[in-house]
Amino acid sequence: MTAPAVGRVDLVLVHPGGRKQVYQTLADDLTAVEPPLWCRLLAAYCRARGHGVVVIDSEADELDPPAVAARVAAFDPRLVALVVYGHQPSASTQSMPAAGAVAHAIKEATPDRPIILIGGHVAALPERTLREEAVDFAATGEGPVTLDALLQALKSDGPFDAGEVPGIAYWHAAEDGSRDIRRSLPAPLVEDLDRDLGGDAWDLLPMETYRAHNWQCFGAMDTRMPYASIYTTLGCPYKCSFCCINAPFGKNGYRFRSPEAVLAEIDLLIERYGVRTFKIVDEMFVLNERHVTAICEGLIPRNAALGGTLNIWAYARVDTVKPAMLEMLRRAGIRWLALGIESGSKHVRDGAKKALRSEDIVGIVRAIQQAGINVIGNYIFGLPDDDYESMRETLDLAKELNCEFANFYSAMAYPGSPLYAQAVEKGWDLPDGWSGYSQHSYDCKPLATQKLSAAEVLGFRDRAFTEYFTNPRYLKMVDQRFGGETSRHIRAMTRHTLRRKLLETDVGLQERAVGAV
C-alpha cells in the first residue's frame, strides 16, 4: 500500500536500523532501542537553517526497506540522507547492509531521488561506498556543513555543481560518457556545539518507542522506558588501535558542549517526556574533570528533587576515573560506568596501545563499586598478540572483577581504525560483508591472530560469555544486589544461543575453541 501524500519537504533523514540482522534473537527484548543521535543533530542543524526536515527511524518503528521507501515518497523530499553513525562507533559498519537495502528500495521507487550517505563507515570509505551502494553522494566528514550546503545547492535555481559542495565524494560524468569518483574540499568541523549542534529535534522522533538496555535497569526492569541518549562531547583524544570513532572528524580531537546546554537538554527530556533513564554517548565522559564536575553539580539537585530516580550510564577509561569524583558521580545519578578493560594480558594491552596495569584495573573497579556505581567491563578477545593463554587471562580477570555486567567482544578491524589500515596493508582476512563486522550476527568474522583462527577466537568469545554469566559467584552477587527477578532474567538471557556461520562450518575448530575455555 502506498503511503498517503503529506507534502514536500526539503530533507528526509533516515536511521536505517537493521537490529534483527545485527543482534539476531537478542534484538527482541534485551538490546536497547536508542534515539539516533546524529539524525537528531543533523535535523536540528538543517532546520535552524531554514530547511524543512523529517526523520524516519526505521529501527524504532520496525520498518522494512519498502515501507521506508513508501514513507519517503509521501514526503517527496529534495534529498534523502541515510545516517549510518550507529549508537556506538563500531555500529556504523554493521548498519551498512540495512542502509544499502533502504537506498535500493528508494531508488527503485524513485530513481532520480538524490541520496547521500553519512556516517563513520562512509567517511572512512567514501569511494568504496559510492561504488557499492545505490546513492549519489557520500559524506567524507561529519556531515552537518555538507548537508546544509548540498540542500542549498539543490534548492538553487542555478546549475548544480557537486564539486562546490564541501565534504562529499560524488560521481563525475565526463563528456565521453565515462564516470569517475571525485572528492570536493573537506567541510569544516562544527566548532560551536551549543549553537549549531544542540540537537533540539526531539519532536521529530518517536519518543514512545525507545528503551534502555536490560542491564541498565537491573532491579527495576519496568524503568527501561522512557529512555533518551544525549552527548556532552564529540571525539576522543586517544589512539586505541581498534577504535574508529574519529574517522568522520579527520583527526583525534575533543569538542565540548557547555554544561549549561547539557543540563537544559536533560531538563527538557525530564519535563516534556518524563525521561529518568539516560545514556551519555560520549566516548570519554569521565575525562575532563572541570567539565564533568560542572555537569554533575547541576545534576545533583535535579536528582534529589526527583527522589534519586535518575539512572544514567556513561563510558570511562580506567586511567581517567578519579576516586575522589565517584561520590559526586553517584549523587548526580550516574549508576553505571562502562570501562574499556580490553585484555587481562599486559602484553596484549600494550600491543593495543592500552597500557594499564592489572592491579590498577582491579583497584579502580573496586572503588567504583564501593561508591555504589555499577560497572560494565568491556573485554576483547583476539587482539593481534592474543593466544589461548592470553584470552584465558582476560576471562579470568573478568571473573575476578565480577562486574555487574560484562561485554565480550571479538577483535574487529573496523573501517576507519588503525587496525583496519594495518589489516588491509598486510592482507589479513576480513569479513565477507559489512554485517560480518557485527559482534552478534550470524556471519560475524573476527580477526585471526598469529596463533588463532577467526573461528577459534569467536568460539572462545561465545563460550566465555556463557561461562561468565552462568558463574555461581556472579549470579549470587546479582541476586544479592538486584534481587531474584534479575538473576532469573540473566539465566533466561544465557539461553539465547547465537548461530555462527564460522562455527557451523568447521566443527573441529569449534571444539578446539570450546576446549580452550
Coordinates of C-alpha atoms in Angstrom, one line a residue:
M1 CA 0.0 0.0 0.0
T2 CA 1.3 3.5 -0.9
A3 CA 1.6 5.9 2.0
P4 CA -0.7 9.0 1.6
A5 CA 1.0 12.1 0.3
V6 CA 1.8 14.6 3.0
G7 CA 3.5 17.4 1.1
R8 CA 7.0 18.1 0.0
V9 CA 9.9 18.7 2.5
D10 CA 13.5 19.5 1.8
L11 CA 15.2 16.7 3.7
V12 CA 14.3 13.3 5.0
L13 CA 16.8 11.8 7.4
V14 CA 16.6 8.0 7.8
H15 CA 18.1 5.9 10.6
P16 CA 18.2 2.6 8.7
G17 CA 18.3 0.2 11.7
G18 CA 18.8 -3.5 10.9
R19 CA 18.8 -4.5 14.5
K20 CA 17.5 -8.1 13.8
Q21 CA 20.3 -8.8 11.4
V22 CA 22.9 -7.3 13.8
Y23 CA 21.8 -8.9 17.1
Q24 CA 19.7 -12.0 16.0
T25 CA 17.3 -13.1 18.8
L26 CA 18.9 -10.6 21.3
A27 CA 17.2 -7.8 19.4
D28 CA 13.7 -8.9 20.6
D29 CA 13.9 -7.7 24.2
L30 CA 17.5 -7.5 25.5
T31 CA 19.1 -4.7 23.4
A32 CA 18.4 -1.0 23.7
V33 CA 16.4 0.9 21.1
E34 CA 18.2 4.2 21.2
P35 CA 17.3 7.6 19.8
P36 CA 19.6 8.1 16.8
L37 CA 21.9 10.9 17.9
W38 CA 23.2 12.1 14.6
C39 CA 19.8 12.0 12.9
R40 CA 18.7 14.4 15.6
L41 CA 21.8 16.6 15.4
L42 CA 21.6 16.9 11.6
A43 CA 17.9 17.5 11.7
A44 CA 18.3 20.4 14.2
Y45 CA 21.2 21.9 12.3
C46 CA 19.4 21.9 8.9
R47 CA 16.0 23.0 10.4
A48 CA 17.8 26.0 12.0
R49 CA 19.0 27.0 8.5
G50 CA 15.5 27.1 7.1
H51 CA 15.2 23.6 5.6
G52 CA 12.0 21.5 6.1
V53 CA 13.1 18.3 7.8
V54 CA 11.6 14.9 8.6
V55 CA 13.2 12.0 10.5
I56 CA 12.3 8.3 9.8
D57 CA 13.6 6.0 12.5
S58 CA 13.1 2.7 10.8
E59 CA 14.7 0.8 13.7
A60 CA 12.3 2.2 16.3
D61 CA 9.3 1.9 14.0
E62 CA 10.3 -1.6 12.8
L63 CA 10.0 -0.6 9.1
D64 CA 11.4 -2.8 6.3
P65 CA 13.1 -1.1 3.3
P66 CA 9.9 -0.9 1.1
A67 CA 8.0 0.7 4.0
V68 CA 10.8 3.3 4.4
A69 CA 10.7 4.0 0.7
A70 CA 6.9 4.5 0.8
R71 CA 7.2 7.0 3.7
V72 CA 10.0 8.8 1.8
A73 CA 7.8 9.0 -1.3
A74 CA 5.0 10.5 0.7
F75 CA 7.2 13.5 1.7
D76 CA 8.7 13.8 -1.8
P77 CA 11.9 15.3 -0.4
R78 CA 14.6 17.1 -2.4
L79 CA 17.2 15.0 -0.6
V80 CA 17.3 11.8 1.4
A81 CA 20.2 11.4 3.9
L82 CA 20.8 7.9 5.2
V83 CA 22.6 8.3 8.5
V84 CA 24.7 5.3 9.5
Y85 CA 26.5 6.5 12.6
G86 CA 25.1 3.8 14.8
H87 CA 24.8 4.1 18.6
Q88 CA 28.5 3.4 19.1
P89 CA 31.4 4.0 16.7
S90 CA 31.7 0.4 15.5
A91 CA 28.0 0.1 14.8
S92 CA 28.3 2.3 11.7
T93 CA 29.8 -0.5 9.6
Q94 CA 27.4 -3.2 10.7
S95 CA 24.5 -0.9 9.8
M96 CA 25.6 -0.6 6.2
P97 CA 23.6 -3.6 4.9
A98 CA 20.4 -2.1 6.2
A99 CA 21.3 1.3 4.7
G100 CA 22.1 -0.3 1.4
A101 CA 18.8 -2.1 1.3
V102 CA 16.9 1.2 2.1
A103 CA 18.8 3.1 -0.6
H104 CA 18.0 0.4 -3.2
A105 CA 14.3 0.5 -2.3
I106 CA 14.1 4.3 -2.5
K107 CA 15.9 4.3 -5.9
E108 CA 13.7 1.5 -7.2
A109 CA 10.6 3.6 -6.4
T110 CA 12.1 7.0 -7.5
P111 CA 15.3 6.6 -9.5
D112 CA 16.0 10.3 -9.7
R113 CA 15.7 10.9 -5.9
P114 CA 19.1 12.2 -4.6
I115 CA 20.5 10.2 -1.7
I116 CA 23.5 10.9 0.4
L117 CA 25.1 8.5 2.9
I118 CA 26.6 10.0 6.1
G119 CA 28.4 8.3 9.0
G120 CA 31.6 6.9 10.4
H121 CA 31.9 4.0 7.9
V122 CA 31.1 6.3 5.0
A123 CA 33.7 8.8 6.0
A124 CA 36.3 6.1 6.3
L125 CA 35.5 4.5 2.8
P126 CA 33.6 7.2 0.7
E127 CA 34.8 6.0 -2.7
R128 CA 34.1 2.4 -2.0
T129 CA 30.7 3.3 -0.5
L130 CA 29.7 5.1 -3.8
R131 CA 30.8 2.1 -5.9
E132 CA 28.9 -0.4 -3.7
E133 CA 25.6 1.5 -2.9
A134 CA 22.7 3.0 -4.8
V135 CA 23.5 6.5 -3.7
D136 CA 24.6 9.7 -5.3
F137 CA 26.8 11.2 -2.6
A138 CA 29.0 10.0 0.3
A139 CA 29.9 12.4 3.1
T140 CA 33.7 12.5 3.7
G141 CA 33.3 14.2 7.1
E142 CA 30.9 14.5 10.0
G143 CA 28.0 15.8 7.9
P144 CA 26.2 19.0 9.1
V145 CA 28.0 21.6 7.0
T146 CA 27.9 19.3 4.0
L147 CA 24.2 18.6 4.3
D148 CA 23.2 22.2 4.5
A149 CA 25.4 23.1 1.5
L150 CA 24.0 20.3 -0.5
L151 CA 20.5 21.3 0.2
Q152 CA 21.2 24.9 -0.7
A153 CA 22.7 23.8 -4.0
L154 CA 19.7 21.5 -4.8
K155 CA 17.3 24.3 -4.0
S156 CA 19.1 26.9 -6.1
D157 CA 17.8 28.0 -9.5
G158 CA 21.4 27.9 -10.9
P159 CA 23.3 24.9 -12.3
F160 CA 24.2 22.2 -9.8
D161 CA 27.9 21.5 -9.3
A162 CA 28.6 18.8 -6.7
G163 CA 32.3 19.9 -6.6
E164 CA 31.2 23.1 -4.9
V165 CA 29.6 21.2 -2.0
P166 CA 32.2 20.7 0.7
G167 CA 32.8 17.3 2.2
I168 CA 31.4 14.9 -0.3
A169 CA 32.5 12.2 -2.7
Y170 CA 30.4 12.1 -5.9
W171 CA 30.2 10.7 -9.4
H172 CA 31.6 13.0 -12.1
A173 CA 30.4 12.4 -15.7
A174 CA 32.9 13.2 -18.5
E175 CA 31.9 14.4 -22.0
D176 CA 32.6 10.9 -23.4
G177 CA 30.0 9.4 -21.1
S178 CA 32.5 7.8 -18.7
R179 CA 32.3 8.4 -14.9
D180 CA 34.8 8.7 -12.2
I181 CA 34.6 9.4 -8.5
R182 CA 35.8 12.8 -7.2
R183 CA 36.1 14.4 -3.8
S184 CA 35.3 18.0 -3.0
L185 CA 37.3 20.0 -0.5
P186 CA 36.8 18.9 3.1
A187 CA 34.0 20.5 5.1
P188 CA 35.0 22.3 8.3
L189 CA 34.0 20.7 11.7
V190 CA 31.3 22.4 13.7
E191 CA 33.1 24.2 16.5
D192 CA 30.3 25.9 18.4
L193 CA 28.4 22.8 19.6
D194 CA 25.9 24.7 21.7
R195 CA 24.9 27.0 18.9
D196 CA 25.0 24.6 16.0
L197 CA 24.7 21.0 17.3
G198 CA 22.3 21.4 20.2
G199 CA 20.1 18.7 18.7
D200 CA 16.7 20.1 19.7
A201 CA 14.8 17.9 17.3
W202 CA 13.2 15.5 19.8
D203 CA 9.8 16.3 18.4
L204 CA 10.8 14.6 15.1
L205 CA 11.4 11.3 16.9
P206 CA 9.1 8.5 18.1
M207 CA 10.0 9.1 21.7
E208 CA 7.5 6.5 23.0
T209 CA 9.4 3.6 21.3
Y210 CA 12.9 4.0 22.9
R211 CA 14.1 1.7 25.7
A212 CA 17.2 1.2 27.7
H213 CA 19.4 -2.0 27.7
N214 CA 18.2 -4.7 30.1
W215 CA 21.3 -4.3 32.3
Q216 CA 20.8 -0.6 32.9
C217 CA 17.6 -1.3 34.8
F218 CA 18.6 -4.4 36.7
G219 CA 16.4 -4.5 39.8
A220 CA 13.8 -2.2 38.1
M221 CA 13.1 -3.6 34.7
D222 CA 9.9 -1.5 34.4
T223 CA 12.0 1.7 34.1
R224 CA 13.6 0.9 30.7
M225 CA 11.1 3.3 29.1
P226 CA 11.0 6.2 28.5
Y227 CA 14.7 6.5 27.6
A228 CA 17.0 9.0 25.9
S229 CA 20.6 9.4 24.9
I230 CA 22.5 12.7 25.0
Y231 CA 26.1 13.8 24.3
T232 CA 28.3 16.3 26.1
T233 CA 31.5 15.9 24.0
L234 CA 32.4 14.7 20.5
G235 CA 35.5 12.7 19.6
C236 CA 38.3 11.2 21.6
P237 CA 41.9 12.3 22.2
Y238 CA 43.2 8.7 22.5
K239 CA 44.5 6.5 19.7
C240 CA 43.4 2.9 20.5
S241 CA 44.3 0.7 17.6
F242 CA 40.9 -0.9 17.3
C243 CA 38.8 2.2 17.5
C244 CA 37.2 4.1 14.6
I245 CA 35.5 6.9 16.5
N246 CA 37.5 9.8 14.8
A247 CA 37.0 8.6 11.2
P248 CA 34.3 11.3 10.4
F249 CA 36.3 14.0 12.2
G250 CA 39.5 13.6 10.3
K251 CA 41.7 13.9 13.5
N252 CA 41.9 13.0 17.1
G253 CA 40.1 15.7 19.0
Y254 CA 37.7 16.6 21.7
R255 CA 34.9 19.2 21.4
F256 CA 32.7 20.2 24.3
R257 CA 29.2 21.3 24.9
S258 CA 28.7 23.7 27.7
P259 CA 27.4 22.2 31.0
E260 CA 24.5 24.7 30.8
A261 CA 23.4 23.3 27.4
V262 CA 23.6 19.7 28.6
L263 CA 21.6 20.4 31.7
A264 CA 19.0 22.3 29.7
E265 CA 18.5 19.4 27.4
I266 CA 18.2 17.0 30.4
D267 CA 15.5 19.3 31.8
L268 CA 13.6 19.3 28.6
L269 CA 13.6 15.5 28.4
I270 CA 12.5 15.1 32.0
E271 CA 9.8 17.7 31.8
R272 CA 8.4 17.0 28.3
Y273 CA 8.9 13.3 28.0
G274 CA 9.2 12.1 31.6
V275 CA 12.7 10.6 31.0
R276 CA 14.6 9.3 34.0
T277 CA 16.8 6.7 32.3
F278 CA 19.7 8.2 30.2
K279 CA 22.8 7.2 28.3
I280 CA 25.7 9.7 27.8
V281 CA 27.1 8.7 24.5
D282 CA 30.5 10.3 24.9
E283 CA 33.4 8.0 24.2
M284 CA 35.1 9.5 27.2
F285 CA 32.6 11.3 29.6
V286 CA 34.8 10.9 32.7
L287 CA 37.9 12.6 31.3
N288 CA 37.9 16.4 31.7
E289 CA 37.3 16.9 35.5
R290 CA 36.1 20.5 35.2
H291 CA 33.5 19.6 32.5
V292 CA 32.3 16.5 34.4
T293 CA 32.1 18.3 37.7
A294 CA 30.1 21.2 36.3
I295 CA 27.5 18.8 34.8
C296 CA 27.3 16.7 38.0
E297 CA 26.9 19.7 40.2
G298 CA 23.9 20.6 38.1
L299 CA 22.5 17.1 38.2
I300 CA 22.8 16.6 41.9
P301 CA 19.9 18.9 42.9
R302 CA 17.8 17.7 40.0
N303 CA 18.3 14.1 41.0
A304 CA 17.4 14.9 44.6
A305 CA 14.2 16.7 43.5
L306 CA 13.3 13.6 41.6
G307 CA 13.8 11.4 44.6
G308 CA 17.1 10.0 43.4
T309 CA 15.4 8.3 40.4
L310 CA 17.8 9.4 37.7
N311 CA 19.6 6.4 36.1
I312 CA 22.5 7.4 33.9
W313 CA 25.2 5.4 32.3
A314 CA 28.4 6.6 30.6
Y315 CA 31.7 5.4 29.2
A316 CA 35.0 5.9 31.0
R317 CA 38.6 4.8 30.9
V318 CA 40.2 3.1 33.9
D319 CA 43.1 5.6 33.9
T320 CA 40.7 8.6 33.9
V321 CA 38.4 7.7 36.7
K322 CA 39.5 9.6 39.9
P323 CA 38.3 8.0 43.1
A324 CA 37.6 11.5 44.6
M325 CA 34.9 12.0 41.9
L326 CA 32.9 8.9 42.5
E327 CA 30.7 10.1 45.3
M328 CA 29.8 13.1 43.2
L329 CA 29.0 11.0 40.1
R330 CA 26.7 8.7 42.1
R331 CA 24.8 11.6 43.7
A332 CA 24.3 13.0 40.2
G333 CA 22.5 9.8 39.1
I334 CA 25.4 8.1 37.4
R335 CA 24.6 4.5 38.2
W336 CA 26.7 2.7 35.6
L337 CA 30.2 3.2 34.2
A338 CA 31.4 1.2 31.2
L339 CA 35.1 0.6 31.4
G340 CA 37.3 -0.5 28.4
I341 CA 39.4 -3.1 30.2
E342 CA 40.0 -5.0 26.9
S343 CA 42.5 -7.7 27.9
G344 CA 43.8 -9.5 31.0
S345 CA 47.3 -9.7 29.5
K346 CA 49.5 -6.7 29.9
H347 CA 51.5 -7.7 26.8
V348 CA 48.3 -7.7 24.7
R349 CA 47.1 -4.4 26.2
D350 CA 50.4 -2.8 25.3
G351 CA 50.1 -4.0 21.7
A352 CA 46.7 -2.5 21.5
K353 CA 48.0 0.8 22.9
K354 CA 46.1 0.4 26.1
A355 CA 48.9 0.4 28.7
L356 CA 47.3 -0.3 32.0
R357 CA 48.4 -2.5 35.0
S358 CA 46.1 -5.3 36.2
E359 CA 46.3 -4.1 39.8
D360 CA 45.2 -0.6 38.6
I361 CA 42.2 -2.1 36.9
V362 CA 41.2 -4.1 40.0
G363 CA 41.6 -1.1 42.3
I364 CA 39.5 1.3 40.3
V365 CA 36.7 -1.3 39.7
R366 CA 36.5 -1.9 43.4
A367 CA 36.5 1.8 44.2
I368 CA 33.7 2.4 41.7
Q369 CA 31.6 -0.4 43.1
Q370 CA 32.2 0.8 46.7
A371 CA 30.8 4.2 45.7
G372 CA 27.5 2.4 44.7
I373 CA 28.1 2.6 41.0
N374 CA 27.8 -0.5 38.9
V375 CA 30.5 -1.4 36.4
I376 CA 30.3 -2.8 32.9
G377 CA 33.6 -4.4 32.0
N378 CA 34.3 -4.4 28.3
Y379 CA 36.7 -7.2 27.1
I380 CA 38.2 -8.1 23.7
F381 CA 39.4 -11.5 22.5
G382 CA 41.6 -11.9 19.5
L383 CA 43.7 -8.8 19.7
P384 CA 46.8 -9.2 17.5
D385 CA 49.1 -10.6 20.2
D386 CA 46.4 -12.9 21.6
D387 CA 46.6 -16.7 22.0
Y388 CA 44.5 -19.1 24.1
E389 CA 46.6 -18.4 27.2
S390 CA 46.2 -14.6 27.0
M391 CA 42.5 -14.9 26.2
R392 CA 42.1 -17.2 29.2
E393 CA 43.9 -14.4 31.3
T394 CA 41.2 -12.0 30.1
L395 CA 38.3 -14.3 31.1
D396 CA 39.9 -15.0 34.4
L397 CA 40.3 -11.3 35.1
A398 CA 36.7 -10.7 34.1
K399 CA 35.6 -13.4 36.6
E400 CA 37.8 -12.0 39.3
L401 CA 36.4 -8.5 38.9
N402 CA 32.9 -9.9 38.8
C403 CA 31.4 -6.7 37.4
E404 CA 27.7 -6.2 37.5
F405 CA 27.7 -6.7 33.7
A406 CA 30.2 -7.5 31.0
N407 CA 30.5 -7.3 27.3
F408 CA 32.7 -9.8 25.5
Y409 CA 33.9 -8.8 22.0
S410 CA 36.0 -10.3 19.3
A411 CA 38.6 -8.1 17.8
M412 CA 37.5 -6.5 14.6
A413 CA 39.4 -4.3 12.2
Y414 CA 36.6 -1.6 11.8
P415 CA 37.0 0.7 8.8
G416 CA 38.4 4.0 10.0
S417 CA 40.6 2.4 12.7
P418 CA 44.4 2.0 12.6
L419 CA 43.8 -1.8 12.8
Y420 CA 41.8 -1.7 9.6
A421 CA 44.6 0.1 7.8
Q422 CA 47.0 -2.5 9.1
A423 CA 44.7 -5.4 8.1
V424 CA 44.4 -4.1 4.5
E425 CA 48.1 -3.4 4.2
K426 CA 49.0 -6.9 5.4
G427 CA 46.2 -8.7 3.5
W428 CA 44.5 -10.1 6.6
D429 CA 41.3 -12.0 6.1
L430 CA 38.4 -9.7 6.7
P431 CA 34.6 -10.3 6.8
D432 CA 32.9 -11.1 3.5
G433 CA 30.3 -8.4 4.0
W434 CA 29.6 -5.5 6.3
S435 CA 27.2 -7.4 8.5
G436 CA 30.2 -9.7 9.4
Y437 CA 31.5 -6.8 11.5
S438 CA 28.7 -7.2 13.9
Q439 CA 29.7 -8.9 17.1
H440 CA 26.4 -10.9 17.3
S441 CA 25.5 -11.6 13.7
Y442 CA 25.3 -15.0 12.1
D443 CA 28.2 -14.2 9.7
C444 CA 30.4 -12.5 12.3
K445 CA 34.0 -12.9 11.4
P446 CA 36.6 -11.5 13.8
L447 CA 40.3 -11.1 13.0
A448 CA 42.6 -14.1 13.2
T449 CA 45.7 -13.7 15.3
Q450 CA 49.2 -15.1 14.6
K451 CA 48.2 -18.2 16.7
L452 CA 44.4 -18.4 16.4
S453 CA 41.9 -18.6 13.5
A454 CA 38.9 -16.4 13.4
A455 CA 36.7 -19.4 14.3
E456 CA 38.8 -20.2 17.4
V457 CA 38.6 -16.6 18.6
L458 CA 34.8 -16.4 18.0
G459 CA 34.2 -19.8 19.7
F460 CA 36.2 -18.7 22.7
R461 CA 34.3 -15.5 22.9
D462 CA 30.9 -17.2 22.8
R463 CA 31.8 -19.8 25.5
A464 CA 33.4 -17.1 27.6
F465 CA 30.1 -15.2 27.6
T466 CA 28.3 -18.3 28.9
E467 CA 30.9 -19.1 31.5
Y468 CA 30.8 -15.6 32.9
F469 CA 27.0 -15.2 33.1
T470 CA 26.4 -18.7 34.5
N471 CA 29.2 -18.4 37.1
P472 CA 27.6 -19.1 40.5
R473 CA 29.7 -16.3 42.1
Y474 CA 28.3 -13.8 39.6
L475 CA 24.7 -15.0 39.9
K476 CA 24.9 -14.8 43.7
M477 CA 26.2 -11.2 43.5
V478 CA 23.4 -10.3 41.2
D479 CA 20.8 -11.9 43.4
Q480 CA 22.1 -10.0 46.4
R481 CA 22.5 -6.7 44.6
F482 CA 19.4 -6.6 42.3
G483 CA 17.1 -9.4 43.5
G484 CA 15.9 -12.7 42.3
E485 CA 13.9 -11.4 39.4
T486 CA 17.2 -10.0 37.8
S487 CA 19.1 -13.3 38.4
R488 CA 16.3 -15.2 36.7
H489 CA 16.4 -12.7 33.9
I490 CA 20.1 -13.4 33.4
R491 CA 19.6 -17.1 33.4
A492 CA 17.0 -16.7 30.7
M493 CA 19.4 -14.4 28.8
T494 CA 22.1 -17.1 28.7
R495 CA 19.7 -19.5 27.0
H496 CA 19.8 -17.3 23.8
T497 CA 22.2 -19.2 21.5
L498 CA 23.7 -17.2 18.7
R499 CA 24.1 -19.1 15.4
R500 CA 27.5 -18.7 13.9
K501 CA 28.4 -19.5 10.4
L502 CA 32.1 -19.8 11.2
L503 CA 31.4 -22.4 13.9
E504 CA 28.8 -24.3 11.9
T505 CA 31.2 -24.7 9.0
D506 CA 34.0 -26.5 10.9
V507 CA 33.0 -28.4 14.0
G508 CA 36.7 -29.3 14.7
L509 CA 37.6 -25.6 15.1
Q510 CA 34.5 -25.1 17.3
E511 CA 35.6 -27.9 19.6
R512 CA 39.1 -26.6 20.0
A513 CA 37.7 -23.2 20.9
V514 CA 35.3 -24.6 23.4
G515 CA 38.0 -26.9 24.9
A516 CA 40.3 -23.9 25.4
V517 CA 37.7 -22.2 27.7

